[in-house]
PDB file of C-alpha atoms in Angstrom:
ATOM      1  CA  MET A1085     -13.405  22.678   6.953  1.00 41.00           C
ATOM      2  CA  ARG A1086     -16.504  20.542   6.672  1.00 39.00           C
ATOM      3  CA  ALA A1087     -19.542  20.839   8.926  1.00 39.00           C
ATOM      4  CA  VAL A1088     -21.648  17.734   9.495  1.00 36.00           C
ATOM      5  CA  THR A1089     -24.699  17.539  11.728  1.00 36.00           C
ATOM      6  CA  VAL A1090     -25.594  14.596  13.925  1.00 37.00           C
ATOM      7  CA  GLY A1091     -29.138  14.764  15.305  1.00 38.00           C
ATOM      8  CA  LEU A1092     -31.008  12.861  17.967  1.00 37.00           C
ATOM      9  CA  ALA A1093     -30.640   9.666  15.976  1.00 36.00           C
ATOM     10  CA  PHE A1094     -27.081   8.935  14.855  1.00 36.00           C
ATOM     11  CA  VAL A1095     -26.521   9.771  11.198  1.00 35.00           C
ATOM     12  CA  ALA A1096     -23.849   7.765   9.407  1.00 34.00           C
ATOM     13  CA  PHE A1097     -21.367   9.710   7.296  1.00 37.00           C
ATOM     14  CA  ALA A1098     -17.682   9.754   6.408  1.00 36.00           C
ATOM     15  CA  LEU A1099     -15.129  12.534   6.442  1.00 40.00           C
ATOM     16  CA  PRO A1100     -11.538  12.493   5.252  1.00 41.00           C
ATOM     17  CA  GLY A1101      -9.175  12.199   8.169  1.00 39.00           C
ATOM     18  CA  SER A1102      -6.539  14.631   6.995  1.00 37.00           C
ATOM     19  CA  ALA A1103      -6.219  18.098   8.462  1.00 39.00           C
ATOM     20  CA  LEU A1104      -6.524  21.150   6.278  1.00 38.00           C
ATOM     21  CA  ALA A1105      -3.536  23.468   6.314  1.00 38.00           C
ATOM     22  CA  GLY A1106      -3.897  27.241   6.353  1.00 41.00           C
ATOM     23  CA  ASP A1107      -1.936  30.372   6.981  1.00 42.00           C
ATOM     24  CA  ASP A1108      -3.184  30.586  10.554  1.00 46.00           C
ATOM     25  CA  GLY A1109      -2.318  27.008  11.449  1.00 50.00           C
ATOM     26  CA  ASP A1110      -3.858  23.594  11.015  1.00 57.00           C
ATOM     27  CA  HIS A1111      -7.642  23.203  10.761  1.00 57.00           C
ATOM     28  CA  TYR A1112      -9.382  19.925  11.461  1.00 70.00           C
ATOM     29  CA  ASP A1113     -12.646  18.332  10.418  1.00 86.00           C
ATOM     30  CA  ARG A1114     -15.488  19.624  12.560  1.00 91.00           C
ATOM     31  CA  VAL A1115     -18.732  17.919  13.507  1.00 92.00           C
ATOM     32  CA  SER A1116     -21.915  19.516  14.878  1.00 94.00           C
ATOM     33  CA  LEU A1117     -23.495  17.306  17.499  1.00 94.00           C
ATOM     34  CA  ARG A1118     -26.677  17.298  19.572  1.00 96.00           C
ATOM     35  CA  ALA A1119     -27.960  15.182  22.439  1.00 96.00           C
ATOM     36  CA  GLU A1120     -30.908  15.548  24.782  1.00 96.00           C
ATOM     37  CA  ARG A1121     -32.539  13.982  27.782  1.00 96.00           C
ATOM     38  CA  SER A1122     -36.207  14.231  28.799  1.00 96.00           C
ATOM     39  CA  ARG A1123     -38.254  13.299  31.829  1.00 95.00           C
ATOM     40  CA  GLN A1124     -41.944  13.106  32.626  1.00 95.00           C
ATOM     41  CA  VAL A1125     -42.604  15.249  35.699  1.00 94.00           C
ATOM     42  CA  ALA A1126     -45.793  15.307  37.746  1.00 92.00           C
ATOM     43  CA  ASN A1127     -47.594  18.639  37.464  1.00 93.00           C
ATOM     44  CA  ASP A1128     -47.830  20.341  40.837  1.00 92.00           C
ATOM     45  CA  ARG A1129     -49.634  23.576  39.959  1.00 93.00           C
ATOM     46  CA  ALA A1130     -53.174  24.165  38.716  1.00 94.00           C
ATOM     47  CA  ARG A1131     -54.693  27.263  37.139  1.00 95.00           C
ATOM     48  CA  ALA A1132     -58.391  27.726  36.500  1.00 95.00           C
ATOM     49  CA  GLN A1133     -60.078  30.511  34.590  1.00 96.00           C
ATOM     50  CA  LEU A1134     -63.684  31.352  35.303  1.00 96.00           C
ATOM     51  CA  GLY A1135     -65.834  34.034  33.798  1.00 96.00           C
ATOM     52  CA  ILE A1136     -69.184  35.752  33.840  1.00 96.00           C
ATOM     53  CA  THR A1137     -71.313  37.129  31.020  1.00 96.00           C
ATOM     54  CA  LEU A1138     -74.381  39.233  31.807  1.00 97.00           C
ATOM     55  CA  GLU A1139     -76.759  41.364  29.740  1.00 96.00           C
ATOM     56  CA  ASP A1140     -78.931  44.326  30.689  1.00 95.00           C
ATOM     57  CA  HIS A1141     -80.658  47.258  29.021  1.00 95.00           C
ATOM     58  CA  ASP A1142     -79.095  49.570  31.605  1.00 95.00           C
ATOM     59  CA  ALA A1143     -75.296  49.777  31.248  1.00 93.00           C
ATOM     60  CA  VAL A1144     -74.847  51.181  34.753  1.00 94.00           C
ATOM     61  CA  GLU A1145     -76.973  48.460  36.306  1.00 96.00           C
ATOM     62  CA  LEU A1146     -75.071  45.872  34.290  1.00 95.00           C
ATOM     63  CA  GLN A1147     -71.741  47.072  35.632  1.00 94.00           C
ATOM     64  CA  TYR A1148     -73.116  46.968  39.166  1.00 96.00           C
ATOM     65  CA  ARG A1149     -74.292  43.363  38.742  1.00 96.00           C
ATOM     66  CA  VAL A1150     -70.948  42.212  37.366  1.00 96.00           C
ATOM     67  CA  ASN A1151     -69.023  44.002  40.109  1.00 96.00           C
ATOM     68  CA  GLU A1152     -71.218  42.470  42.793  1.00 97.00           C
ATOM     69  CA  ILE A1153     -70.575  38.937  41.573  1.00 97.00           C
ATOM     70  CA  MET A1154     -66.835  39.457  41.130  1.00 97.00           C
ATOM     71  CA  GLU A1155     -66.522  41.010  44.584  1.00 96.00           C
ATOM     72  CA  TRP A1156     -68.295  37.963  45.979  1.00 98.00           C
ATOM     73  CA  ALA A1157     -65.925  35.650  44.091  1.00 97.00           C
ATOM     74  CA  THR A1158     -62.764  37.391  45.258  1.00 96.00           C
ATOM     75  CA  GLN A1159     -64.073  37.426  48.823  1.00 96.00           C
ATOM     76  CA  VAL A1160     -64.693  33.681  48.678  1.00 97.00           C
ATOM     77  CA  ALA A1161     -61.163  33.151  47.345  1.00 96.00           C
ATOM     78  CA  THR A1162     -59.663  34.961  50.350  1.00 96.00           C
ATOM     79  CA  HIS A1163     -60.742  32.020  52.525  1.00 95.00           C
ATOM     80  CA  TYR A1164     -58.375  29.763  50.568  1.00 95.00           C
ATOM     81  CA  ASP A1165     -54.898  30.810  51.637  1.00 91.00           C
ATOM     82  CA  GLU A1166     -53.271  28.320  49.287  1.00 91.00           C
ATOM     83  CA  VAL A1167     -54.952  29.883  46.246  1.00 95.00           C
ATOM     84  CA  LYS A1168     -53.993  33.088  44.448  1.00 96.00           C
ATOM     85  CA  ALA A1169     -56.897  34.890  42.744  1.00 96.00           C
ATOM     86  CA  GLN A1170     -56.803  37.721  40.222  1.00 95.00           C
ATOM     87  CA  THR A1171     -59.548  39.448  38.244  1.00 94.00           C
ATOM     88  CA  GLY A1172     -59.130  40.774  34.736  1.00 90.00           C
ATOM     89  CA  GLY A1173     -60.518  41.030  31.238  1.00 83.00           C
ATOM     90  CA  TYR A1174     -63.515  43.275  32.020  1.00 91.00           C
ATOM     91  CA  ARG A1175     -65.414  44.332  28.900  1.00 95.00           C
ATOM     92  CA  THR A1176     -68.712  46.059  28.180  1.00 94.00           C
ATOM     93  CA  TYR A1177     -70.079  46.367  24.661  1.00 94.00           C
ATOM     94  CA  PRO A1178     -73.413  47.052  22.960  1.00 96.00           C
ATOM     95  CA  VAL A1179     -75.630  44.422  21.377  1.00 95.00           C
ATOM     96  CA  TYR A1180     -77.390  45.697  18.271  1.00 95.00           C
ATOM     97  CA  LYS A1181     -80.814  44.948  16.855  1.00 93.00           C
ATOM     98  CA  ASN A1182     -81.925  46.451  13.565  1.00 92.00           C
ATOM     99  CA  GLN A1183     -78.743  48.554  13.566  1.00 92.00           C
ATOM    100  CA  LEU A1184     -79.685  50.139  16.902  1.00 94.00           C
ATOM    101  CA  ILE A1185     -78.359  49.416  20.371  1.00 94.00           C
ATOM    102  CA  ASP A1186     -80.800  46.995  21.960  1.00 95.00           C
ATOM    103  CA  HIS A1187     -78.972  46.246  25.214  1.00 96.00           C
ATOM    104  CA  TRP A1188     -75.529  45.850  26.762  1.00 96.00           C
ATOM    105  CA  ARG A1189     -73.354  42.824  27.440  1.00 97.00           C
ATOM    106  CA  ALA A1190     -70.509  42.654  29.962  1.00 97.00           C
ATOM    107  CA  THR A1191     -67.909  39.984  30.635  1.00 97.00           C
ATOM    108  CA  GLN A1192     -65.169  39.560  33.194  1.00 97.00           C
ATOM    109  CA  GLU A1193     -62.706  36.827  34.121  1.00 97.00           C
ATOM    110  CA  LEU A1194     -61.300  35.471  37.352  1.00 97.00           C
ATOM    111  CA  ARG A1195     -58.084  33.442  37.404  1.00 97.00           C
ATOM    112  CA  VAL A1196     -57.187  31.244  40.361  1.00 97.00           C
ATOM    113  CA  GLU A1197     -53.901  29.385  40.775  1.00 96.00           C
ATOM    114  CA  SER A1198     -52.510  27.064  43.415  1.00 95.00           C
ATOM    115  CA  GLY A1199     -50.070  24.281  44.150  1.00 92.00           C
ATOM    116  CA  ASP A1200     -52.809  22.478  46.094  1.00 92.00           C
ATOM    117  CA  VAL A1201     -55.076  20.748  43.584  1.00 88.00           C
ATOM    118  CA  ASP A1202     -57.590  19.666  46.225  1.00 89.00           C
ATOM    119  CA  ARG A1203     -58.069  23.196  47.533  1.00 93.00           C
ATOM    120  CA  ILE A1204     -58.409  24.784  44.114  1.00 94.00           C
ATOM    121  CA  THR A1205     -60.945  22.084  43.223  1.00 91.00           C
ATOM    122  CA  GLU A1206     -62.999  22.995  46.284  1.00 94.00           C
ATOM    123  CA  LEU A1207     -62.819  26.684  45.410  1.00 96.00           C
ATOM    124  CA  VAL A1208     -63.848  26.083  41.805  1.00 95.00           C
ATOM    125  CA  ARG A1209     -66.859  24.086  42.998  1.00 94.00           C
ATOM    126  CA  VAL A1210     -68.016  27.060  45.083  1.00 96.00           C
ATOM    127  CA  LEU A1211     -67.299  29.651  42.397  1.00 97.00           C
ATOM    128  CA  GLN A1212     -69.206  27.643  39.794  1.00 96.00           C
ATOM    129  CA  THR A1213     -72.446  28.490  41.567  1.00 95.00           C
ATOM    130  CA  ARG A1214     -72.207  31.983  40.049  1.00 96.00           C
ATOM    131  CA  LEU A1215     -69.357  31.838  37.527  1.00 97.00           C
ATOM    132  CA  GLN A1216     -68.723  29.688  34.480  1.00 96.00           C
ATOM    133  CA  LEU A1217     -65.591  27.551  34.434  1.00 95.00           C
ATOM    134  CA  GLN A1218     -63.759  28.238  31.175  1.00 93.00           C
ATOM    135  CA  SER A1219     -60.492  26.314  31.387  1.00 93.00           C
ATOM    136  CA  VAL A1220     -58.136  24.462  33.698  1.00 93.00           C
ATOM    137  CA  THR A1221     -54.442  23.948  33.014  1.00 93.00           C
ATOM    138  CA  PHE A1222     -51.702  22.171  34.917  1.00 93.00           C
ATOM    139  CA  SER A1223     -47.983  22.831  34.958  1.00 92.00           C
ATOM    140  CA  VAL A1224     -44.749  22.120  36.784  1.00 93.00           C
ATOM    141  CA  SER A1225     -43.831  24.755  39.351  1.00 92.00           C
ATOM    142  CA  PRO A1226     -40.678  26.799  38.625  1.00 92.00           C
ATOM    143  CA  GLY A1227     -38.828  25.312  41.596  1.00 93.00           C
ATOM    144  CA  ARG A1228     -39.518  21.714  40.638  1.00 94.00           C
ATOM    145  CA  ARG A1229     -38.766  22.398  36.956  1.00 94.00           C
ATOM    146  CA  GLU A1230     -35.392  23.933  37.808  1.00 95.00           C
ATOM    147  CA  ALA A1231     -34.479  20.985  40.040  1.00 96.00           C
ATOM    148  CA  VAL A1232     -35.316  18.487  37.297  1.00 96.00           C
ATOM    149  CA  GLU A1233     -33.482  20.547  34.678  1.00 96.00           C
ATOM    150  CA  ASN A1234     -30.365  20.578  36.852  1.00 96.00           C
ATOM    151  CA  GLU A1235     -30.458  16.779  37.003  1.00 96.00           C
ATOM    152  CA  LEU A1236     -31.044  16.487  33.262  1.00 96.00           C
ATOM    153  CA  ILE A1237     -28.160  18.839  32.436  1.00 96.00           C
ATOM    154  CA  GLY A1238     -25.694  16.302  33.819  1.00 95.00           C
ATOM    155  CA  GLU A1239     -27.407  13.461  31.955  1.00 96.00           C
ATOM    156  CA  ALA A1240     -27.523  15.395  28.681  1.00 96.00           C
ATOM    157  CA  ILE A1241     -23.851  16.371  28.912  1.00 96.00           C
ATOM    158  CA  GLY A1242     -22.983  12.730  29.548  1.00 96.00           C
ATOM    159  CA  ALA A1243     -25.008  11.709  26.489  1.00 96.00           C
ATOM    160  CA  PHE A1244     -23.262  14.396  24.435  1.00 96.00           C
ATOM    161  CA  LYS A1245     -19.830  13.099  25.454  1.00 95.00           C
ATOM    162  CA  ASP A1246     -20.849   9.501  24.707  1.00 96.00           C
ATOM    163  CA  ARG A1247     -22.062  10.528  21.270  1.00 95.00           C
ATOM    164  CA  ALA A1248     -18.907  12.539  20.644  1.00 95.00           C
ATOM    165  CA  GLU A1249     -16.795   9.478  21.429  1.00 95.00           C
ATOM    166  CA  LEU A1250     -18.966   7.403  19.094  1.00 95.00           C
ATOM    167  CA  VAL A1251     -18.422   9.916  16.282  1.00 94.00           C
ATOM    168  CA  ARG A1252     -14.672   9.968  16.892  1.00 93.00           C
ATOM    169  CA  GLU A1253     -14.462   6.196  16.831  1.00 94.00           C
ATOM    170  CA  ASN A1254     -16.553   5.749  13.672  1.00 94.00           C
ATOM    171  CA  LEU A1255     -14.650   8.449  11.803  1.00 91.00           C
ATOM    172  CA  GLY A1256     -11.306   6.995  12.770  1.00 91.00           C
ATOM    173  CA  ALA A1257     -10.042  10.098  14.550  1.00 92.00           C
ATOM    174  CA  ALA A1258      -7.385   9.827  17.231  1.00 92.00           C
ATOM    175  CA  SER A1259      -8.987  12.417  19.488  1.00 92.00           C
ATOM    176  CA  TYR A1260     -11.329  15.368  19.586  1.00 93.00           C
ATOM    177  CA  ARG A1261     -11.854  18.595  21.438  1.00 93.00           C
ATOM    178  CA  ILE A1262     -15.062  20.532  22.034  1.00 92.00           C
ATOM    179  CA  VAL A1263     -14.927  23.859  20.197  1.00 92.00           C
ATOM    180  CA  HIS A1264     -18.116  25.226  21.749  1.00 93.00           C
ATOM    181  CA  VAL A1265     -21.214  23.917  23.492  1.00 93.00           C
ATOM    182  CA  GLY A1266     -24.662  25.288  24.343  1.00 95.00           C
ATOM    183  CA  ILE A1267     -27.360  24.041  26.716  1.00 95.00           C
ATOM    184  CA  GLY A1268     -31.077  24.590  26.184  1.00 94.00           C
ATOM    185  CA  THR A1269     -34.208  23.679  28.127  1.00 92.00           C
ATOM    186  CA  ALA A1270     -37.786  23.139  27.033  1.00 86.00           C
ATOM    187  CA  GLY A1271     -41.092  21.808  28.293  1.00 76.00           C
ATOM    188  CA  THR A1272     -44.477  20.837  26.956  1.00 69.00           C
ATOM    189  CA  VAL A1273     -47.255  23.434  27.028  1.00 57.00           C
ATOM    190  CA  PRO A1274     -49.976  22.434  29.515  1.00 60.00           C
ATOM    191  CA  ALA A1275     -53.144  21.330  27.764  1.00 58.00           C
ATOM    192  CA  PRO A1276     -56.468  22.684  29.061  1.00 62.00           C
ATOM    193  CA  VAL A1277     -58.814  20.208  30.680  1.00 60.00           C
ATOM    194  CA  GLN A1278     -62.049  19.597  28.795  1.00 50.00           C
ATOM    195  CA  ILE A1279     -64.693  21.882  30.246  1.00 53.00           C
ATOM    196  CA  ARG A1280     -67.818  20.279  28.798  1.00 48.00           C
ATOM    197  CA  ALA A1281     -67.765  17.445  31.329  1.00 45.00           C
ATOM    198  CA  MET A1282     -67.179  19.929  34.131  1.00 50.00           C
ATOM    199  CA  SER A1283     -70.257  21.911  33.107  1.00 51.00           C
ATOM    200  CA  ALA A1284     -72.318  18.774  33.560  1.00 49.00           C
ATOM    201  CA  MET A1285     -70.810  18.337  37.023  1.00 50.00           C
ATOM    202  CA  LYS A1286     -71.870  21.865  37.883  1.00 52.00           C
ATOM    203  CA  GLU A1287     -75.498  20.930  37.274  1.00 51.00           C
ATOM    204  CA  ALA A1288     -75.094  18.010  39.654  1.00 48.00           C
ATOM    205  CA  GLY A1289     -73.387  20.184  42.257  1.00 50.00           C
ATOM    206  CA  ALA A1290     -70.223  18.080  42.144  1.00 54.00           C
ATOM    207  CA  ALA A1291     -66.643  19.308  42.184  1.00 54.00           C
ATOM    208  CA  PRO A1292     -64.750  18.730  38.936  1.00 60.00           C
ATOM    209  CA  ALA A1293     -62.378  15.768  39.063  1.00 65.00           C
ATOM    210  CA  LEU A1294     -59.055  17.363  38.214  1.00 71.00           C
ATOM    211  CA  GLU A1295     -56.181  15.090  37.203  1.00 78.00           C
ATOM    212  CA  PRO A1296     -52.884  17.028  37.126  1.00 85.00           C
ATOM    213  CA  GLY A1297     -51.078  14.580  34.833  1.00 87.00           C
ATOM    214  CA  THR A1298     -47.466  15.134  33.798  1.00 90.00           C
ATOM    215  CA  SER A1299     -45.360  17.484  31.687  1.00 92.00           C
ATOM    216  CA  THR A1300     -42.229  16.717  29.707  1.00 94.00           C
ATOM    217  CA  VAL A1301     -39.077  18.562  30.755  1.00 95.00           C
ATOM    218  CA  THR A1302     -36.232  18.439  28.229  1.00 96.00           C
ATOM    219  CA  VAL A1303     -32.612  19.556  28.296  1.00 96.00           C
ATOM    220  CA  SER A1304     -30.592  19.609  25.073  1.00 96.00           C
ATOM    221  CA  VAL A1305     -26.856  20.009  24.559  1.00 96.00           C
ATOM    222  CA  GLU A1306     -25.532  21.206  21.207  1.00 96.00           C
ATOM    223  CA  GLY A1307     -21.929  21.753  20.286  1.00 95.00           C
ATOM    224  CA  GLU A1308     -19.175  21.451  17.745  1.00 94.00           C
ATOM    225  CA  LEU A1309     -16.297  19.002  17.876  1.00 94.00           C
ATOM    226  CA  GLU A1310     -12.913  19.270  16.254  1.00 93.00           C
ATOM    227  CA  LEU A1311     -11.605  15.855  15.210  1.00 93.00           C
ATOM    228  CA  ARG A1312      -7.871  15.245  15.266  1.00 90.00           C
ATOM    229  CA  ASN A1313      -5.864  12.434  13.693  1.00 85.00           C
TER     230      ASN A1313
END
């Protein structure tokens, strides 16, 4: 039995057409095959991460200041029903000078996420008055991704069958059967929006112009054919 791989671009090759005999019956030439279909899908979810960094000689006072700002931020977020907010990443650590503790530094993060880009943009504008915007990413919501994947599965299977027929024809086989097949899905990782320009907007009191863009959703079909003469 010979195994030959055909990738996304068709690879020309030749196999002998005769079947190989064995004790457990006839074995035929086998071909590994792959096909895929992709689609650009509009991102419909936005996630922003904001943070705060404060310093103080009094660790207790520092914690109080950070807590006060984060409580304010979460309270503001409650007025945006379309936005989910979550705090995290709280850290306090000493800052040394001449090998001695000089003062304390504390940081904490706030993550906000929504399917309404306009509303999350408004919220970020308000939060930027006391927090620093660190990153913004866009993605396709699970529901929309699944719907697109379901459409692409049919297209990818059709492409796989077309490619299988092309292999059969070029190798001079009379027929083929699919020994096994697997289906996989993938998508591009959302890229963070540049924050430097947004920092400049903060100084001007303007809301950041967020462009959701698109993500690539891909479905691949891989399998093995058994060619018969």
